[in-house]
Short mmCIF file of C-alpha atoms in Angstrom, two decimals:
data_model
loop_
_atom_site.label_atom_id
_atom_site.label_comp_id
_atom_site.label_asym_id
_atom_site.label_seq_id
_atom_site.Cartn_x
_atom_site.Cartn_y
_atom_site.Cartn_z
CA UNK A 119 0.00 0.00 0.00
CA UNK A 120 1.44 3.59 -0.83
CA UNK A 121 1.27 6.11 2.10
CA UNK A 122 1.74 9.73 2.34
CA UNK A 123 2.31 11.29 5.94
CA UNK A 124 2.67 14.73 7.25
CA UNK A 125 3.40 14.95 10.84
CA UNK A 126 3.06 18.77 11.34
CA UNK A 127 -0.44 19.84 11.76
CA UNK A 128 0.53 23.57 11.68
CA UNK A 129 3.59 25.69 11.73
CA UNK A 130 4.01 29.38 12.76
CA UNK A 131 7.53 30.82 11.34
CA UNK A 132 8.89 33.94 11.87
CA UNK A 133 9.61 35.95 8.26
CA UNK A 134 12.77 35.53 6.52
CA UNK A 135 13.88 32.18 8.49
CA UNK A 136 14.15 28.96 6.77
CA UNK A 137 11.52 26.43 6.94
CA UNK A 138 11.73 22.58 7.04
CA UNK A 139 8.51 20.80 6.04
CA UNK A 140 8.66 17.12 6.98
CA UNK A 141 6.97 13.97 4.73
CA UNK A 142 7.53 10.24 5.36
CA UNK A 143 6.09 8.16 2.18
CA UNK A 144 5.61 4.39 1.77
CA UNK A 145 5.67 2.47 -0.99
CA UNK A 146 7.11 -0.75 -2.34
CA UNK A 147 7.50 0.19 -6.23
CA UNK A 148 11.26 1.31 -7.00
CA UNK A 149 9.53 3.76 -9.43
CA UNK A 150 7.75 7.10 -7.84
CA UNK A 151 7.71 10.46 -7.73
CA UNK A 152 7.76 12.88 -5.33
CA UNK A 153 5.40 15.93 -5.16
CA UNK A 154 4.71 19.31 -3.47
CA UNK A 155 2.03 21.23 -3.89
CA UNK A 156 0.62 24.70 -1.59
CA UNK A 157 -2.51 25.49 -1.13
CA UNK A 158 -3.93 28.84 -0.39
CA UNK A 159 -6.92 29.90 0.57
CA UNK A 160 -8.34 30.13 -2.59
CA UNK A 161 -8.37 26.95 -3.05
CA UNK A 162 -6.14 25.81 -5.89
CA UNK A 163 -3.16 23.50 -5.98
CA UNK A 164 0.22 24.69 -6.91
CA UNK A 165 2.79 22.65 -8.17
CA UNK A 166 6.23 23.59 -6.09
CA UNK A 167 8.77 21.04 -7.12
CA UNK A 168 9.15 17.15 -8.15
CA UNK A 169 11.67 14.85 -7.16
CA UNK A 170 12.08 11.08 -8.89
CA UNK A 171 12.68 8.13 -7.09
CA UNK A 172 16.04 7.66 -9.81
CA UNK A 173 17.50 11.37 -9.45
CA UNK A 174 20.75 11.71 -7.98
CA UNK A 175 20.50 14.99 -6.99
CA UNK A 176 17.88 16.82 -4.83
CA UNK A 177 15.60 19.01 -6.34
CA UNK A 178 15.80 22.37 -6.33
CA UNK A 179 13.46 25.50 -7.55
CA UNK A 180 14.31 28.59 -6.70
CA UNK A 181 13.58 29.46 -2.48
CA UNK A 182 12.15 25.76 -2.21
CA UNK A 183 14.26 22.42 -2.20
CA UNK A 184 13.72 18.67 -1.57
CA UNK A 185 15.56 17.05 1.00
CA UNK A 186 15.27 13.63 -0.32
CA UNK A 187 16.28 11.01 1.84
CA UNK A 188 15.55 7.43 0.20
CA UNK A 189 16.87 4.82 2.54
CA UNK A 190 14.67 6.59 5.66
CA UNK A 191 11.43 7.30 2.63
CA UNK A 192 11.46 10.80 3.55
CA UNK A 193 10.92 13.53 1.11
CA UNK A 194 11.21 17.08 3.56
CA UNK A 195 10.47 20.36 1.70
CA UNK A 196 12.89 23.10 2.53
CA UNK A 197 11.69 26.80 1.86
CA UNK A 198 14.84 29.46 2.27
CA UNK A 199 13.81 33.09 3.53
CA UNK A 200 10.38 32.61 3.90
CA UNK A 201 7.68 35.32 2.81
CA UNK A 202 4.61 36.43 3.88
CA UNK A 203 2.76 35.25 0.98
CA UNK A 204 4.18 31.59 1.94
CA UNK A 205 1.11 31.40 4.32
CA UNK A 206 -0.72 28.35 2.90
CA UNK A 207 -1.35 24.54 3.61
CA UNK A 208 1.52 22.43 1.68
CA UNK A 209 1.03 18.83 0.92
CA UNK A 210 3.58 16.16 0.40
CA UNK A 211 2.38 13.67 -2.79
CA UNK A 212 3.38 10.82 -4.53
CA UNK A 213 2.75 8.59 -8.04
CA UNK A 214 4.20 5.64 -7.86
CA UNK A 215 4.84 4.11 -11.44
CA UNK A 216 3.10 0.99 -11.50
CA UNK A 217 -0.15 2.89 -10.74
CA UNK A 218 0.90 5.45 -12.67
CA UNK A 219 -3.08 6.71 -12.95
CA UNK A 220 -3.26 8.83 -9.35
CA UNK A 221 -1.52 10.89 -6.73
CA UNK A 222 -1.48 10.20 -3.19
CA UNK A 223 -1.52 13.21 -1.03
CA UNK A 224 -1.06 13.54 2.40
CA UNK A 225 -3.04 14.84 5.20
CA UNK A 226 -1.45 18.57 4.77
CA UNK A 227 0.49 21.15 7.29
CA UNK A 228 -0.74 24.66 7.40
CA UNK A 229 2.20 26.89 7.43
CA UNK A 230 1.86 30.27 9.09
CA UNK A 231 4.40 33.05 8.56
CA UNK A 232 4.38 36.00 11.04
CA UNK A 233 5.91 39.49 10.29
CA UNK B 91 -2.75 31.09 -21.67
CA UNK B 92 -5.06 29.87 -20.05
CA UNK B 93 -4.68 27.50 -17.10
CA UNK B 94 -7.13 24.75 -16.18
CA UNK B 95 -11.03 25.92 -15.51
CA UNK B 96 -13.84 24.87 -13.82
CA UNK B 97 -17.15 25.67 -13.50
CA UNK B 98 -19.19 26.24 -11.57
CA UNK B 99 -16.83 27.56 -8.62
CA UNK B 100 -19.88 27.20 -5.86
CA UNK B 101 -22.83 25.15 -5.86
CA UNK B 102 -25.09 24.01 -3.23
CA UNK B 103 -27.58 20.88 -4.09
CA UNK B 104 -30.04 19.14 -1.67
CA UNK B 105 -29.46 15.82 -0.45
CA UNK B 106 -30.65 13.03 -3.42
CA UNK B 107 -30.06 15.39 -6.51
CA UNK B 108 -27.64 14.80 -9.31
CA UNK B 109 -24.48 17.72 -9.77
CA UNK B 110 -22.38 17.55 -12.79
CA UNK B 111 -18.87 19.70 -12.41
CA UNK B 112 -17.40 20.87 -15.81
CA UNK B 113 -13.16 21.27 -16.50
CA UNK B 114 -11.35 22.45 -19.15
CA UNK B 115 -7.48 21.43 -19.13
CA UNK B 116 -4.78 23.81 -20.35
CA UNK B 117 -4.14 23.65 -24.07
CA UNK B 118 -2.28 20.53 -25.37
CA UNK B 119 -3.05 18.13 -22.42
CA UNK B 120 -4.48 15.39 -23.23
CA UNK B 121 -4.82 13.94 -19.32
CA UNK B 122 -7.95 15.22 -16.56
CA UNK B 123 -7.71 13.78 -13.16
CA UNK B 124 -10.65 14.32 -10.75
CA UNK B 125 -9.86 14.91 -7.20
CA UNK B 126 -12.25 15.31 -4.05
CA UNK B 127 -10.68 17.21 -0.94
CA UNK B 128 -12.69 17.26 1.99
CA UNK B 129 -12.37 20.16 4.36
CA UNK B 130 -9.09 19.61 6.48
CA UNK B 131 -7.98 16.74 4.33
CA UNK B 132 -5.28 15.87 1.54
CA UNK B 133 -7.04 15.62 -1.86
CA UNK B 134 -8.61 11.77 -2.57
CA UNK B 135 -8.51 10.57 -6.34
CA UNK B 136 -11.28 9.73 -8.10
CA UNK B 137 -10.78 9.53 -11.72
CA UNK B 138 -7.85 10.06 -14.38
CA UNK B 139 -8.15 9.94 -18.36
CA UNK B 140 -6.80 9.69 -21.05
CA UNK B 141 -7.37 10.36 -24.70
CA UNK B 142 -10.94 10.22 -23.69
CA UNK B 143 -10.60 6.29 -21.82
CA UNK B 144 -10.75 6.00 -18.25
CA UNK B 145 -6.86 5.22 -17.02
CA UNK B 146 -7.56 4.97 -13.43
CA UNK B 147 -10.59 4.70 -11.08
CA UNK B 148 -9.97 5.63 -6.84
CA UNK B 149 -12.25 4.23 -4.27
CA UNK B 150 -15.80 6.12 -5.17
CA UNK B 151 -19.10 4.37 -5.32
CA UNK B 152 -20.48 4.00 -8.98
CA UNK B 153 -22.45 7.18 -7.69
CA UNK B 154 -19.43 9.08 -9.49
CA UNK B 155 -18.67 8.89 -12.91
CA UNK B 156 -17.14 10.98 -15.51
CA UNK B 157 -15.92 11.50 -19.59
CA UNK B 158 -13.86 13.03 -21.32
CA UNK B 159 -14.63 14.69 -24.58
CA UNK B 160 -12.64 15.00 -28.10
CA UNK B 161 -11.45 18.24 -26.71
CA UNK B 162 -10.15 16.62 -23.67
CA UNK B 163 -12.14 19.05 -21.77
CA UNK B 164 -13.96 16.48 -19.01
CA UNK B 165 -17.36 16.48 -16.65
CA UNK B 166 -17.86 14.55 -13.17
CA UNK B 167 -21.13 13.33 -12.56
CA UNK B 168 -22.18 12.39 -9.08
CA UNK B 169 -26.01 10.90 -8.45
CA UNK B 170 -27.62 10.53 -5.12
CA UNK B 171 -25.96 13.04 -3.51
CA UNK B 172 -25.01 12.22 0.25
CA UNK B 173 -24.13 14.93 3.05
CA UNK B 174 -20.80 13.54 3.01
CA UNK B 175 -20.49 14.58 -0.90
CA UNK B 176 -19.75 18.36 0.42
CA UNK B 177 -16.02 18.88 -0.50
CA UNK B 178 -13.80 20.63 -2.92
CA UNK B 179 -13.60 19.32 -6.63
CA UNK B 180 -10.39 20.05 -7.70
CA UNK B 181 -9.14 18.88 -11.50
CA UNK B 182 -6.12 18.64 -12.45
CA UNK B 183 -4.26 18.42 -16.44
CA UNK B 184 -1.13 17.13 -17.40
CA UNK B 185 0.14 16.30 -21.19
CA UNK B 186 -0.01 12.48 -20.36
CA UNK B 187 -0.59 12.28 -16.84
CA UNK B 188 2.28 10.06 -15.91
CA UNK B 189 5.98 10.09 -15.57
CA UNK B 190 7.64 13.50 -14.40
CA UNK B 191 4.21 14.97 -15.30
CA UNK B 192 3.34 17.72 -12.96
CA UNK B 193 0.01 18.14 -12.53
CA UNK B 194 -1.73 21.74 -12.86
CA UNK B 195 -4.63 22.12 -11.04
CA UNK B 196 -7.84 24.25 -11.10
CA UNK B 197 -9.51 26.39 -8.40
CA UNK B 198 -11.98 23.58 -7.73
CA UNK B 199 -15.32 23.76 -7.45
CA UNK B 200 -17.02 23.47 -3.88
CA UNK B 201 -19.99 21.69 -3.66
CA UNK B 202 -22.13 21.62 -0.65
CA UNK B 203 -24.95 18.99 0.00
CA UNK B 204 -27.90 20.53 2.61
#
């Protein structure tokens, strides 16, 4: 069975520090990638970055990078001077190949940034 | 250009009545997933397809369906609507839905059963 979990309900940051967002996944296909999205209030899903179960390298894209950490299934979001406008709920996803139809999201963690 | 749509953005249907949500993908994708997010929840998969055939099918009684049209635009359909059927409809278009595809997503619509 393929699992997504997010252990941080909510998160209050103070501006301009760095944030660490952690996600633990499960799965038993060799083939998957790695997905976060934010959501804002508004309601829509944003694509942040993608990491593959084969790349070397983490993934980076511009303030936010994947700390991707295969042998312990984690898949942490880093986001580097955080902004106001970074206020949002971010969830960790994941396709694994051989069911290469849907996403698994997890449960969310609502990230706060104060001024 | 523009990104994916979806109409109607709010609706509000009484318990037993049919709803039918409407998405348009961005231009050149040929994939439409259907996603149901429930308020303080990650989003739950319902359908995916391609090229107009259904790729993929999440845990939903037959009470959901969908299509996809030559124009890849797509419509959910869900009958006997239940209380617990109030959620966010989010869809979501990628150029083949798999592999390194990222997924765009649309503002949703929100649907709530009284």
């Amino acid at each position: 069975a393929q699992k997504i979990t997010q252990t941080q309900p909510g998160m209050f940051v103070q501006e301009k520090e760095a944030v660490t967002l952690d996600c633990t996944y499960d799965t038993s296909d060799p083939s998957y990638g790695l997905f976060w999205y934010k959501q804002p209030s508004s309601g829509e899903m944003i694509f942040l970055i993608y990491q593959g179960s084969y790349d070397q390298q983490n993934a980076t894209e511009g303030r936010y990078s994947l700390n991707f950490q295969k042998a312990r299934k984690s898949a942490n979001l880093v986001i580097s001077a955080s902004q106001l406008g970074d206020s949002a709920m971010y969830f960790c996803a994941m396709r694994a190949y051989s069911s290469a139809s849907k996403i698994i999201f997890g449960s969310g963690t609502r990230l706060s940034i104060r001024p | 250009d523009a990104g994916v749509t979806q109409s109607p953005t709010h609706l509000i249907k009484t318990r037993g009545q049919q709803v039918t949500l409407r998405c348009s993908p961005i231009s050149g994708h040929k994939s439409v997933s259907w996603y149901q997010q429930v308020l303080g929840q990650g989003p739950q998969f319902i359908f995916q397809y391609y090229e107009k055939e259904e790729r993929g099918r999440g845990n939903f009684p037959d009470r959901f369906s969908a299509r996809q049209f030559p124009n890849y635009s797509s419509e959910l359909n869900v009958n006997a609507l239940l209380l617990g059927d109030s959620a966010l409809y989010l869809c979501a278009s990628s150029p083949e839905g798999r592999g390194r595809d990222g997924y765009t997503f649309g503002s949703g619509t929100r649907l709530t059963v009284v």
